[in-house]
Structures are given as structure tokens and as C-alpha cells.
Amino acid sequence: MLGIVFTSLIEMLEEKVSPEFADEVITEAGLDSQGAYTAVGRYPFAELVKILNVLEKKTGKTQEALQHDFGYYLFGRLAQSHGQVMAGRESLLDALEVLDDDIHVQVKKLYPDADLPQFTVLSRTEKAMRLRYFSTRDLYALAEGLMDAAADHFGDALKRETFKTSTPHTYEFSLSVS
């Protein structure tokens, strides 16, 4: 998994709680990397799971709530450091429509080893979209946080429903904006 995910998570913990809290989480997680992440490095997904497990115990929040909060924060960090990826997009639905065909292609240029989820637009109107998400990591709640932050970024009021499909690791999002 890309280091930018890990560095952003640690930054979020430091900013939202404290640097000491971030250190406690890293220590309690017993990470092989000892939390020494770089934005361009690659780290095992298992380390993210360990961090989320410690956060779940320390905060009482569910994994889904933690992932959502992080996804929301991560969008801000990515938009700040890689705003060019969103250039030319006028709305959340415009951005989501080209996620795999354009935005993820640009992300791959920056991070060639990125293992990105797959998004497929199933249907689209001016104000609504049905989107399929596939990732063996099942981080759909992180994707929800990214979408919610992107909606705020574009000034779109988003209504979202998430459905687990019968296909493993696959979810569908029913989205409408106003």
C-alpha cells in the first residue's frame, strides 16, 4: 500500500488528537516499520489494519467510521498536494465518472506501483450515478469518506447509499447530488 496513505493517517492523528496519541497508536500496533513511513514508500496493508484495530479499541468507533473519517481527511491532503488530478472537473459526478479512465491513470503516473480500487459507472444522469466499487481490501468506507469530501469540495449536497453485492469485495454506491 502506498506510503502517502500511511503518512496521511499519522498526520491526521497528530492534527486531530495529538502527536503523542499518534505515537501511542504506532507503538500499540506493533508495526514492523515502527511507523517510519515515507509518502513514496510501499508498506503492507496489514499495517493499516493493525493501526485501524488499535484506533477502534482506543476510540470506540467502528472500522467503517474510522475509514470514513480517514477518507474524508485523505481527500483534503490529496487535493492539496495533487490538485491537478481534479483539474477540469466541475462536480463530484464529473470526477467519479472518469475515476478509473483518467484520475487513476494520473495517479498511476505519480505512483506507478499503486494498487487502486476499481470503479465502474453503471449509470449516470445529470444529478445521479450508480457506481460499482471493487477492491480486495474492502475499504469501501474509506471511498465513502473520499466521496463525501469531494462533494464538499465541489459544493455538491450528496445523498449516498451503499450496497454490498453478492460478488466478493464488491459494493455499489447509489449517489445523487443537488
XYZ file of C-alpha atoms in Angstrom:
178
model
C 0.000 0.000 0.000
C 1.267 3.477 -0.826
C 3.144 5.374 1.833
C 1.068 8.503 1.283
C -1.850 6.630 2.844
C 0.190 5.895 5.964
C 1.809 9.328 6.249
C -1.597 10.977 5.843
C -3.139 8.759 8.519
C -0.383 9.590 11.002
C -0.695 13.300 10.139
C -4.436 13.096 10.748
C -3.920 11.526 14.180
C -1.340 14.168 15.082
C -3.565 17.030 13.900
C -6.926 15.785 15.174
C -5.714 14.385 18.515
C -2.010 14.841 19.264
C 1.467 13.682 18.269
C 1.585 11.670 21.499
C -1.627 9.867 20.556
C -0.200 9.002 17.130
C 2.933 7.613 18.840
C 0.781 5.522 21.224
C -1.169 4.048 18.318
C 2.007 3.200 16.411
C 3.565 1.586 19.492
C 0.450 -0.409 20.393
C 0.043 -1.599 16.804
C 3.459 -3.312 16.928
C 4.285 -2.378 13.342
C 7.231 -3.931 11.533
C 8.010 -0.491 10.105
C 7.710 1.071 13.572
C 5.676 3.803 11.869
C 8.656 5.143 9.912
C 6.753 5.896 6.710
C 7.610 7.943 3.654
C 5.000 9.198 1.197
C 6.646 7.395 -1.729
C 7.311 4.105 0.080
C 5.214 0.945 -0.051
C 4.010 -0.830 3.087
C 1.969 -3.934 3.844
C -1.787 -3.466 4.003
C -1.631 -5.461 7.251
C -0.029 -2.420 8.922
C -3.063 -0.289 8.081
C -5.304 -2.983 9.531
C -3.232 -3.046 12.745
C -3.470 0.733 13.085
C -7.234 0.678 12.498
C -7.644 -2.116 15.073
C -5.796 -0.071 17.702
C -7.841 3.015 16.819
C -11.065 1.043 17.116
C -10.099 -0.028 20.655
C -8.885 3.436 21.679
C -11.785 5.441 20.234
C -14.731 3.053 20.341
C -15.502 3.928 16.717
C -16.250 1.195 14.195
C -13.786 0.297 11.455
C -16.202 1.802 8.928
C -16.440 5.104 10.831
C -12.651 5.277 11.164
C -12.160 4.545 7.471
C -14.760 7.173 6.532
C -13.115 9.822 8.711
C -9.745 8.987 7.224
C -11.075 9.012 3.652
C -12.540 12.458 4.253
C -9.219 13.715 5.602
C -7.225 11.984 2.855
C -9.166 13.750 0.115
C -8.084 17.097 1.543
C -4.445 16.041 1.666
C -4.534 14.661 -1.877
C -6.364 17.707 -3.237
C -3.774 19.939 -1.571
C -0.740 18.088 -2.876
C -2.108 16.775 -6.184
C -4.836 19.253 -7.104
C -4.013 18.923 -10.784
C -5.669 15.495 -10.753
C -9.055 17.179 -10.140
C -8.452 19.983 -12.655
C -11.255 20.427 -15.145
C -13.833 18.614 -13.024
C -16.962 20.645 -12.323
C -18.813 18.344 -9.925
C -18.471 15.204 -7.848
C -20.243 13.135 -10.502
C -17.946 14.505 -13.220
C -14.925 13.413 -11.164
C -16.339 9.986 -10.355
C -17.296 9.353 -13.971
C -13.650 9.499 -15.043
C -12.122 7.998 -11.923
C -10.704 4.832 -13.484
C -10.151 6.194 -17.002
C -8.477 9.475 -16.110
C -7.888 10.238 -12.440
C -6.494 6.795 -11.595
C -4.340 6.945 -14.740
C -2.874 10.214 -13.460
C -2.393 8.705 -10.000
C -0.534 5.774 -11.576
C 1.837 8.265 -13.245
C 2.673 9.661 -9.810
C 2.653 6.277 -8.044
C 3.288 3.509 -10.620
C 3.022 0.737 -8.023
C -0.347 1.903 -6.689
C -2.896 -0.880 -6.225
C -6.057 1.155 -6.728
C -9.656 0.022 -6.361
C -11.752 -0.322 -9.485
C -14.733 1.945 -10.052
C -17.265 1.265 -12.788
C -20.058 3.680 -13.662
C -23.205 1.596 -14.037
C -25.492 4.514 -14.847
C -25.329 8.306 -14.879
C -27.754 11.176 -15.213
C -27.114 14.864 -14.614
C -27.828 14.527 -10.877
C -27.405 10.818 -10.101
C -24.999 7.942 -10.549
C -24.771 4.257 -9.751
C -21.137 3.276 -9.165
C -19.573 -0.146 -8.573
C -16.520 -0.397 -6.304
C -14.210 -3.405 -6.228
C -11.182 -3.882 -4.010
C -9.924 -6.968 -2.232
C -9.119 -4.653 0.676
C -12.813 -3.831 1.216
C -12.089 -0.194 2.061
C -15.479 0.949 0.767
C -15.987 3.182 3.829
C -12.731 4.981 3.023
C -14.101 5.502 -0.509
C -17.297 6.908 1.040
C -15.221 9.412 3.011
C -13.330 10.421 -0.128
C -16.647 10.904 -1.969
C -18.157 12.961 0.857
C -15.094 15.218 0.970
C -15.101 15.557 -2.825
C -18.784 16.511 -2.724
C -17.955 19.236 -0.202
C -15.010 20.314 -2.371
C -17.338 20.822 -5.336
C -20.150 22.298 -3.230
C -22.451 19.364 -4.027
C -25.018 18.162 -1.488
C -24.565 14.386 -1.693
C -27.047 11.668 -0.844
C -25.347 8.271 -0.873
C -26.474 4.714 -0.265
C -24.063 1.788 -0.185
C -24.963 -1.790 -1.050
C -22.831 -4.912 -0.659
C -23.277 -7.078 -3.721
C -23.198 -10.863 -3.897
C -19.806 -10.613 -5.619
C -16.942 -10.737 -3.095
C -15.220 -7.413 -2.357
C -17.770 -5.517 -4.443
C -20.076 -2.702 -3.380
C -22.365 -0.365 -5.238
C -22.957 3.273 -4.430
C -26.204 4.977 -5.352
C -25.400 8.700 -5.479
C -27.480 11.789 -6.032
C -26.409 15.420 -5.829
C -28.223 18.694 -5.587
